[in-house]
Structures are given as C-alpha cells and as structure tokens.
CSV table of C-alpha atoms in Angstrom, one decimal:
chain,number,residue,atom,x,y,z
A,18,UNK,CA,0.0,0.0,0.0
A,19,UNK,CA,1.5,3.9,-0.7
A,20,UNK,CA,1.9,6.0,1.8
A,21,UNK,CA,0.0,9.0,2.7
A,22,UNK,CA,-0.8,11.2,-0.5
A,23,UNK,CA,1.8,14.6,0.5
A,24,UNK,CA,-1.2,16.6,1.4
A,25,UNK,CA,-1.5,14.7,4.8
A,26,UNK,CA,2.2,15.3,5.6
A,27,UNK,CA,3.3,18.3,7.7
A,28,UNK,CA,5.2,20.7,5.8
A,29,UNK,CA,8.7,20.5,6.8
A,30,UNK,CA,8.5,24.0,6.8
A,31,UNK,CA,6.5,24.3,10.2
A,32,UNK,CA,8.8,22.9,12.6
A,33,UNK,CA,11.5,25.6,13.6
A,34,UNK,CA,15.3,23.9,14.5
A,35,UNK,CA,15.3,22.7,18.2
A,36,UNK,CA,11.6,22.5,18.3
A,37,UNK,CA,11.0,19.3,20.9
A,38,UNK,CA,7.1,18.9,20.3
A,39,UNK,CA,4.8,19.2,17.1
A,40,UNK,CA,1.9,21.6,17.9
A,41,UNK,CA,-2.1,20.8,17.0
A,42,UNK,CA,-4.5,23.3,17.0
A,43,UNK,CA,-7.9,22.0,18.7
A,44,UNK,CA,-11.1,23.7,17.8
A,45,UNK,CA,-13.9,21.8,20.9
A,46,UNK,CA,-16.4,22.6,23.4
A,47,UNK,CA,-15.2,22.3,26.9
A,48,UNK,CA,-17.0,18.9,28.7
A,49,UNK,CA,-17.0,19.4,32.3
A,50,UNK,CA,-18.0,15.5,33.3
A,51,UNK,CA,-14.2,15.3,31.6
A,52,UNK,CA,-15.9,12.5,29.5
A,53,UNK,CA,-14.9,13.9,25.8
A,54,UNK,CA,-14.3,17.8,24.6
A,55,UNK,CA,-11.4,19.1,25.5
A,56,UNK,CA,-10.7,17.1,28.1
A,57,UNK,CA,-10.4,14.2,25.2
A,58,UNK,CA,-8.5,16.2,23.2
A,59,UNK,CA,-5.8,17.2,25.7
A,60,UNK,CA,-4.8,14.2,27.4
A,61,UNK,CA,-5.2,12.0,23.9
A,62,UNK,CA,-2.7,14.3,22.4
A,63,UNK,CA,-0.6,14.7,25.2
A,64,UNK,CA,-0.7,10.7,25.7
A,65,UNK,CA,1.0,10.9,21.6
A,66,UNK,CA,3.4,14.2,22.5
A,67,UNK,CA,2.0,16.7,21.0
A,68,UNK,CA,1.7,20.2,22.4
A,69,UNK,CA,-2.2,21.0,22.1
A,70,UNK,CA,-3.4,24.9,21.4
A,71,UNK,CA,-6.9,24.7,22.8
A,72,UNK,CA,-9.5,27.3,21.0
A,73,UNK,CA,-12.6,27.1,23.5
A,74,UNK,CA,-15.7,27.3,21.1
A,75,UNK,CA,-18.4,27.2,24.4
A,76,UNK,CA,-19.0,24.7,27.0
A,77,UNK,CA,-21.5,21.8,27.5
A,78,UNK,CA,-23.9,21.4,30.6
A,79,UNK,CA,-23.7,17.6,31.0
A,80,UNK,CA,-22.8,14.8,33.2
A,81,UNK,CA,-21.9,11.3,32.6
A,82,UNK,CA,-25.4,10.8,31.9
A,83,UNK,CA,-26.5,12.5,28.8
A,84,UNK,CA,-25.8,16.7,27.0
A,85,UNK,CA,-28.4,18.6,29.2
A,86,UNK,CA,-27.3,22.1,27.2
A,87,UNK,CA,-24.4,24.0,25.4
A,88,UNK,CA,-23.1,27.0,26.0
A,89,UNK,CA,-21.6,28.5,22.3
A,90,UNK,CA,-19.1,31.3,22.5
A,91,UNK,CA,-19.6,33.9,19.9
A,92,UNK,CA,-17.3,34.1,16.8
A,93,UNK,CA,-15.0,36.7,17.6
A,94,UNK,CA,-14.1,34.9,21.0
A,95,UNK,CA,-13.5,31.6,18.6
A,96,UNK,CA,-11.3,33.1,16.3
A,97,UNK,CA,-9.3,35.9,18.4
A,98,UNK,CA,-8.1,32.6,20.4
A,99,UNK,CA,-6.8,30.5,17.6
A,100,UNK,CA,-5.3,33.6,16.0
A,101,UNK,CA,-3.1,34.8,18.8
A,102,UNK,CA,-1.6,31.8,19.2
A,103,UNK,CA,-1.1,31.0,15.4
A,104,UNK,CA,0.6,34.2,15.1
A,105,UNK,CA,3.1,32.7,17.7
A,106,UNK,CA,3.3,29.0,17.3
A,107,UNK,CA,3.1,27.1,13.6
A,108,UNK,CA,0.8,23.7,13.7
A,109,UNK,CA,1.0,20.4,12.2
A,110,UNK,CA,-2.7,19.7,12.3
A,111,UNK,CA,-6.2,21.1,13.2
A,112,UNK,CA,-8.5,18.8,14.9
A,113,UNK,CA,-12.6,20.0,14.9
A,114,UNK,CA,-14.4,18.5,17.0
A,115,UNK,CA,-18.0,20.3,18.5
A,116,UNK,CA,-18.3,24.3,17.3
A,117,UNK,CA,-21.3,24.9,18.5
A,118,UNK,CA,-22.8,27.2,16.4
A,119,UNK,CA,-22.7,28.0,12.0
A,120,UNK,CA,-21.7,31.1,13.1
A,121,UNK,CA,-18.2,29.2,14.6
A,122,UNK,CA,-17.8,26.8,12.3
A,123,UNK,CA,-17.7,29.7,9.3
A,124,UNK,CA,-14.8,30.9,11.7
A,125,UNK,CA,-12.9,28.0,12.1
A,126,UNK,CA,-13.3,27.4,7.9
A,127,UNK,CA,-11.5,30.8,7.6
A,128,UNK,CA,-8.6,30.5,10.0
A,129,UNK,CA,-8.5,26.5,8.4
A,130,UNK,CA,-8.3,28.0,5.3
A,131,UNK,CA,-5.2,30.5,5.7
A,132,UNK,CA,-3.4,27.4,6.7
A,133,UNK,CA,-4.1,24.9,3.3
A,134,UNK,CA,-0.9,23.0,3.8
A,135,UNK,CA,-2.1,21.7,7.1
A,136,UNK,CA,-4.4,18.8,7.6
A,137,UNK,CA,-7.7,19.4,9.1
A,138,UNK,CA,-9.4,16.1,11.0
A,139,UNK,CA,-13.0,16.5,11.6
A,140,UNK,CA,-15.3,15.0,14.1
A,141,UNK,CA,-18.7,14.8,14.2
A,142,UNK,CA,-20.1,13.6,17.7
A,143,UNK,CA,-23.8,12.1,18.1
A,144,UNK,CA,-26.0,15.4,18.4
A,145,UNK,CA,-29.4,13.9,19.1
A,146,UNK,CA,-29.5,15.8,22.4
A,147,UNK,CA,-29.8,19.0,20.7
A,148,UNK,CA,-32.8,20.4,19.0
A,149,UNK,CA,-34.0,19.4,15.7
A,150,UNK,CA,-33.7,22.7,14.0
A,151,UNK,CA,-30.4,23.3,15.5
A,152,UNK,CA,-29.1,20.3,14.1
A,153,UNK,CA,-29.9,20.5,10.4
A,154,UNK,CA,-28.8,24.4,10.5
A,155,UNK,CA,-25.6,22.7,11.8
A,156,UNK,CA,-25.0,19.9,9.8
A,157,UNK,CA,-26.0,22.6,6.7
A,158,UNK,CA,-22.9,24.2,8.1
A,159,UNK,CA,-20.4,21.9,8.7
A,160,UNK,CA,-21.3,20.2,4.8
A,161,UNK,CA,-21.1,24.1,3.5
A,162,UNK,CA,-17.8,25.2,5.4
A,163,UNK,CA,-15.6,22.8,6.6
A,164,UNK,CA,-16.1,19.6,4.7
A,165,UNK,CA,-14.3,21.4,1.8
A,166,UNK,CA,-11.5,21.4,4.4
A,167,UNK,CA,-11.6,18.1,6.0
A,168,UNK,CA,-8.6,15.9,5.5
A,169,UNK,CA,-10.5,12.9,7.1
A,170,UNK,CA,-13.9,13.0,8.8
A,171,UNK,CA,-14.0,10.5,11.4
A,172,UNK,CA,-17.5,9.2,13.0
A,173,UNK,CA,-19.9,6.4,14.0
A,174,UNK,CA,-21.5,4.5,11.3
A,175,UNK,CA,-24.9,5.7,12.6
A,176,UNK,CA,-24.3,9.4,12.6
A,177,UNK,CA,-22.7,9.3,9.3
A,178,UNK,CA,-25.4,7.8,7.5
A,179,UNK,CA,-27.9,10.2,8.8
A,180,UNK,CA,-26.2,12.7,8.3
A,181,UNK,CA,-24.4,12.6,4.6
A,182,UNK,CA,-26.9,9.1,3.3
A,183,UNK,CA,-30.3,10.8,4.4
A,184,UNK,CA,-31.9,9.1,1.9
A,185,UNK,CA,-30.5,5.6,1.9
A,186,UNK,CA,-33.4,2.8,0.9
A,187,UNK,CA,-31.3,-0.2,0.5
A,188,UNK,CA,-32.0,-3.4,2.2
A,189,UNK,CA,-28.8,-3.3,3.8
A,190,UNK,CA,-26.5,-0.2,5.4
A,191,UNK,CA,-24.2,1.5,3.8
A,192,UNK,CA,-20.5,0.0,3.7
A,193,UNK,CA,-17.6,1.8,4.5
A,194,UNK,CA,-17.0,2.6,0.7
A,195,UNK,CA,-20.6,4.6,0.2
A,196,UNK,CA,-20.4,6.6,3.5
A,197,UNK,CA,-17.0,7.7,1.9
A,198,UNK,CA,-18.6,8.2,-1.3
A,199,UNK,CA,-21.3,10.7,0.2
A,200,UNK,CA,-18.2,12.5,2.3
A,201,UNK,CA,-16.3,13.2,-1.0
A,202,UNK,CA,-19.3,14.7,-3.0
A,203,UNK,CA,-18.4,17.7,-0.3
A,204,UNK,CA,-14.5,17.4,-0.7
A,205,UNK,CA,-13.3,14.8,2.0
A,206,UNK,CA,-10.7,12.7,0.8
A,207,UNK,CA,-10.1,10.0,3.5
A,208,UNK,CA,-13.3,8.9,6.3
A,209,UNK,CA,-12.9,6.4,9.3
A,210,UNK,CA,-16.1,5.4,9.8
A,211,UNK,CA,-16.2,3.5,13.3
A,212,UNK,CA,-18.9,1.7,15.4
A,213,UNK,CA,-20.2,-1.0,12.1
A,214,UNK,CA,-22.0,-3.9,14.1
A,215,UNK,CA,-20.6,-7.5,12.9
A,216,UNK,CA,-21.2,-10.8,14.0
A,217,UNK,CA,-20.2,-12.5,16.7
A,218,UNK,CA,-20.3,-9.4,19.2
A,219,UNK,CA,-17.8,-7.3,17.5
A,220,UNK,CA,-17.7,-4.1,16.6
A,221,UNK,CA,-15.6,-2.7,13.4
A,222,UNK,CA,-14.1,0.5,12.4
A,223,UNK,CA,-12.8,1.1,8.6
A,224,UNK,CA,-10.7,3.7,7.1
A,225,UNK,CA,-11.9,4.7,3.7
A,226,UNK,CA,-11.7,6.3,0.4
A,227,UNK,CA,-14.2,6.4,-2.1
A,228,UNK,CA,-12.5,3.9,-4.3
A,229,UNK,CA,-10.9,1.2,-1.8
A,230,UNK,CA,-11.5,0.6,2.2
A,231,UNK,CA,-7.7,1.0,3.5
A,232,UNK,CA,-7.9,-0.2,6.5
A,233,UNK,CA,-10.0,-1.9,9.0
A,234,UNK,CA,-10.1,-2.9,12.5
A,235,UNK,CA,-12.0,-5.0,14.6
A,236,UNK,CA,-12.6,-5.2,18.5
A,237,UNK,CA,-14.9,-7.2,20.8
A,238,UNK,CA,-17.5,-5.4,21.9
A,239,UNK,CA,-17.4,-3.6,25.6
A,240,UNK,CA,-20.7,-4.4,28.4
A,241,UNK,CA,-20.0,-0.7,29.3
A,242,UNK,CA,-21.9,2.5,27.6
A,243,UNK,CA,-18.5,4.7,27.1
A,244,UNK,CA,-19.1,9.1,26.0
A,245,UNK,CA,-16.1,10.0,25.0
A,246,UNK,CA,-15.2,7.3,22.5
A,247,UNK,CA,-15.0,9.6,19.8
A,248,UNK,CA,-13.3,12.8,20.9
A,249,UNK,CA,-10.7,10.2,21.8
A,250,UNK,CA,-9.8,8.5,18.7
A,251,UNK,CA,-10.0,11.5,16.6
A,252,UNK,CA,-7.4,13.1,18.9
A,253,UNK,CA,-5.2,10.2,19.2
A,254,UNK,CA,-5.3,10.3,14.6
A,255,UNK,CA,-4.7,14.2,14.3
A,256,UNK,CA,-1.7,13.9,16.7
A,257,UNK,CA,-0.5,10.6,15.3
A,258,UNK,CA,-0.4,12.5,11.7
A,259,UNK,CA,1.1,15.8,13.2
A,260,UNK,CA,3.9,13.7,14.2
A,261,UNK,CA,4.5,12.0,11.3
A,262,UNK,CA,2.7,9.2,11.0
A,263,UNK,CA,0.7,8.4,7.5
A,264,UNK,CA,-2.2,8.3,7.3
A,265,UNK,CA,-2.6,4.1,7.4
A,266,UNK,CA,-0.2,3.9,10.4
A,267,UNK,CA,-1.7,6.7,12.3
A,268,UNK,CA,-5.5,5.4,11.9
A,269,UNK,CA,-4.3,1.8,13.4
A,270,UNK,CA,-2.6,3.1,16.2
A,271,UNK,CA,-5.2,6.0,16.9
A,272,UNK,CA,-7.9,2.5,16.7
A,273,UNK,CA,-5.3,0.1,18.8
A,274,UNK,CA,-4.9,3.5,21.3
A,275,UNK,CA,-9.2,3.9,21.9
A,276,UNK,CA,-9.4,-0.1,23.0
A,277,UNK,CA,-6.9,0.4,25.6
A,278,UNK,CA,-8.2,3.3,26.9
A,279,UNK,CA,-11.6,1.8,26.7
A,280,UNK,CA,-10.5,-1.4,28.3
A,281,UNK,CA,-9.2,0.6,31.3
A,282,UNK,CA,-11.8,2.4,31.9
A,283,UNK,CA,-13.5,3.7,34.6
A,284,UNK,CA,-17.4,4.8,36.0
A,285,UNK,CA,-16.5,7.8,37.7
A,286,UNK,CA,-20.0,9.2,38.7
A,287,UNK,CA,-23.8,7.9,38.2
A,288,UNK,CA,-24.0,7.4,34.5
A,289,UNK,CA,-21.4,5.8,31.5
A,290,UNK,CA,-18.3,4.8,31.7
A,291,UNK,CA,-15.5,7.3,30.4
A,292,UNK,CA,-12.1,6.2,28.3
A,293,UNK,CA,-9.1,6.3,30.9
A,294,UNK,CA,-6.8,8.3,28.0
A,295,UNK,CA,-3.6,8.0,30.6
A,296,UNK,CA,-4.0,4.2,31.7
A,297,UNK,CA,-0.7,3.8,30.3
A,298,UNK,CA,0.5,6.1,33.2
A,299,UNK,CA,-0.7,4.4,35.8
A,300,UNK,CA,1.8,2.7,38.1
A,301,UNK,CA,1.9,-1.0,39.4
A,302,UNK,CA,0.3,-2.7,36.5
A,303,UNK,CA,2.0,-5.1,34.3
A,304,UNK,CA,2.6,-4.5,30.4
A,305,UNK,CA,2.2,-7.5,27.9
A,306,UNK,CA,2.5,-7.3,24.0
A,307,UNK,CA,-0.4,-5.2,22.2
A,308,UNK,CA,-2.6,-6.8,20.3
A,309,UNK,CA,-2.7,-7.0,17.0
A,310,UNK,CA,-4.9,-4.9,14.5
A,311,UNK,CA,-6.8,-6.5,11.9
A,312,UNK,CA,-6.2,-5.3,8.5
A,313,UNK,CA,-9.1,-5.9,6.0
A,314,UNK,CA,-8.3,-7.5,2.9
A,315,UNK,CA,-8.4,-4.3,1.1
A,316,UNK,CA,-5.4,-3.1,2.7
A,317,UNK,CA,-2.8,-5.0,1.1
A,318,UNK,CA,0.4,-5.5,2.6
A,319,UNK,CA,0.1,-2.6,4.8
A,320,UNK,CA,1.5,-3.8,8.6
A,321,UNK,CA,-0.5,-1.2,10.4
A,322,UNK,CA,2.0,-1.7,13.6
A,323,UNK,CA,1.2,0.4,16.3
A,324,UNK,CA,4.7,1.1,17.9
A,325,UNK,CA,4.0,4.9,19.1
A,326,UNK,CA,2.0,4.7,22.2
A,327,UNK,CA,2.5,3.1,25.3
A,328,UNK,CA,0.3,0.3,24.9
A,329,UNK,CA,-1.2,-1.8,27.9
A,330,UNK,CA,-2.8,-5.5,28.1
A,331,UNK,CA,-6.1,-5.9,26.1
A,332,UNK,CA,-9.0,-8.7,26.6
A,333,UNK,CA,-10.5,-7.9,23.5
C-alpha cells in the first residue's frame, strides 16, 4: 500500500530547529463531566506528544449521563483565540471536533483555510440531544464550510449515514466505501467510519476512500456504555499525523490506542463509563505485548504496527 498522499504530511517547513514537540491546533467545546471535549482532546494528544493549542468554542452542561445544554461562544471569541496563538506558534494539524454554532464553524473554515498545507481532522459527535432545527442548521454548516477542508472526517457509522446518506433505501446499510462516497461529494478525501456492528459481538471501524477501504479494525464489543469514545480517537489520529505518521499507520494506532483506553476504563460518577486516556500512566500494572490490529483485505500488505504509544494489556 502507498503512503500517505503529500497533502497529509506536515510541511517540513512548520517545525523551527530545536523544536522538541509538534503543535495541534484544537477547535472543541469544553466537557465538564471530563468525558470527551477538551478534556479528550488534551490528554489523547498529550498521551502521543503533542503540544495542544486549545481554541474554547463554548461549553456543554452535562454529566456522565446524557448533554443537558451548550453553552456557544460567539465568533470573535473563537477566532481571536486560535489567531493569537497562530501568530506565535506554527501547527502540524487542526483537529474540529463540537463548534457549537454556524456562526463558529464559518470561523474555524477561515482560520483553516489560511493554513491549506495543514491537515484538518473533523469529528462529528452524536447530536441527538440538541434540537432538531439546530441540528440540520448545523449539519447545513459543517457540509457548507468545513467539509471542503476536512482531511478525514472520522465518525460512528450511525451518525454518518444520517447525516451525509439521508436518503438511503437499501435493504442493507451502507458499507464503508458509500459513506466515503457521500463524504467526498463535499471534498473529503479520507473517512474512518467506526462503530459497524458484525457478527459474533464485535464491533468494526474502517478507514476509507471512495475507491478502496484502507484499513480496518475490529474489536470485541465492551458491556459498558462509554461518552467519549469519539473525541478520543479523533485526537489520538490528528496527533499521530502531526507527528508524522501516515495516514494508514496513524488510523491503526489512533484505533489500537481507543481499546486500551476503553478497556481501562473507569465509571466515575452515576452514568457511562469514560475512556481512561492515561491508563498507560498508571503505576503497578503489568505491560504484555499489544494486540494486533486486523487489516481488511483491502489493505494490502500494509502492517499497520502500532509502535508509538505506550500500549497496555487488552482482553479484546
């Protein structure tokens, strides 16, 4: 399999002499259950050494439980953050993950844009919390503005197909290949589509273009309800490709990364379990060999090794 297409690479020209970590520029809501957000983002990237520049775009009202609200800073707030601190430090990647608002994500497009050498990983989290209307102005948005931009749009299999396959009347659901398809009507080259339900309880996650699947993955399926999930392993991918990684290598480790952190995690209050994003900090406990990762059939002779991260002992 070829590496990464040069697009997804870093210019060499954004790292200064000396420089010790790549930067990522994060774009989120702030999650105060700690559950996903920028609390995801942070200690996923910092778990794959990356310095993180965290732009605030509001703040949800939630617990482990369920998204009671959102808070959405305004547009100015949104993009006087990220542009002090571009003007300072030069970035390897932009992750996106919750905006808030049309009115953010049309500001996040136009910073994104200034920088068209730098990849740009899009999230898009479950919004069935939120209001109907809201939802379909933001979706409008996100397909308008930033999909243009998006190196690779990561999300469940679910949300996707609601979202981009509205329409969809087959008999079966749409594979990998067609939800990349509908992402690259809008200018998305790469999607990883996670969260497909196979047999045997297992779930699978496959990296896609519109011509071939790339890569897949596939993982026995956790007891525990986890939020956070997603956050996590689109982190964990935009700091594996700001530090080098292509695009293949990055999307297995970023997918061998999530089921460790899922398999240690916790319940910390009354609702769903949450993705312990340091367990590979924690003292005392004894390291075996990572599992391997599953490459489809489509992926060729790719080895998808996952050497990066400090892996941990896996049941699944």
């Amino acid at each position: 399999m070829s590496d990464t297409p040069s697009s997804l690479l870093p210019p060499e020209s954004s790292v200064t002499r000396g420089e010790s970590l790549p930067c990522v520029m994060v774009f989120n809501t702030n999650d105060p259950s700690g559950a996903g957000g920028l609390s995801a983002d942070l200690t996923a990237m910092s778990s794959a050494s990356v310095h993180v520049l965290s732009v605030v775009t509001g703040s949800y009202v939630r617990d482990t439980s369920e998204v009671h609200d959102h808070i959405a800073f305004d547009e100015e707030a949104v993009t006087d953050q990220a542009r002090c601190a571009l003007e300072d430090m030069p970035v390897r990647a932009f992750k996106v993950g919750f905006a808030g608002t049309p009115e953010n994500l049309g500001a996040i497009a136009g910073i994104t844009s200034d920088y068209s050498e730098v990849p740009v990983i899009t999230y898009m989290p479950d919004l069935s919390w939120w209001d109907e209307l809201a939802i379909d102005n933001y979706l409008d948005a996100v397909t308008e503005l930033l999909l243009p931009q998006t190196t690779v749009l990561v999300g469940n299999h679910s949300t996707l197909c609601r979202w981009l396959l509205p329409d969809w009347e087959g008999d079966r659901l749409p594979n990998a290949r067609e939800v990349a398809r509908a992402a690259a009507v809008h200018g998305v080259p790469y999607t990883l589509v996670t969260g497909f339900n196979a047999a045997d309880q297992y779930l699978e996650s496959h990296l896609a273009s519109p011509e071939e699947v790339l890569a897949s993955a596939r993982y026995e399926r956790f007891e525990a309800t986890f939020c956070g999930a997603g956050d996590t392993l689109s982190a964990a991918l935009c700091a594996l490709i700001a530090g080098g990684c292509d695009l293949q290598a990055a999307c297995a480790e970023a997918l061998t990364y999530l089921d460790q952190c899922l398999d240690a995690g916790f319940q910390p209050g009354m609702g769903h379990a949450v993705p312990d994003r340091l367990f590979w900090a924690h003292d005392g406990e004894e390291e075996d060999e990572p599992p391997s990762t599953e490459s489809s059939p489509d992926a060729g002779d790719s080895t998808l090794d996952a050497n990066d991260f400090p892996l941990d002992t896996t049941k699944h």
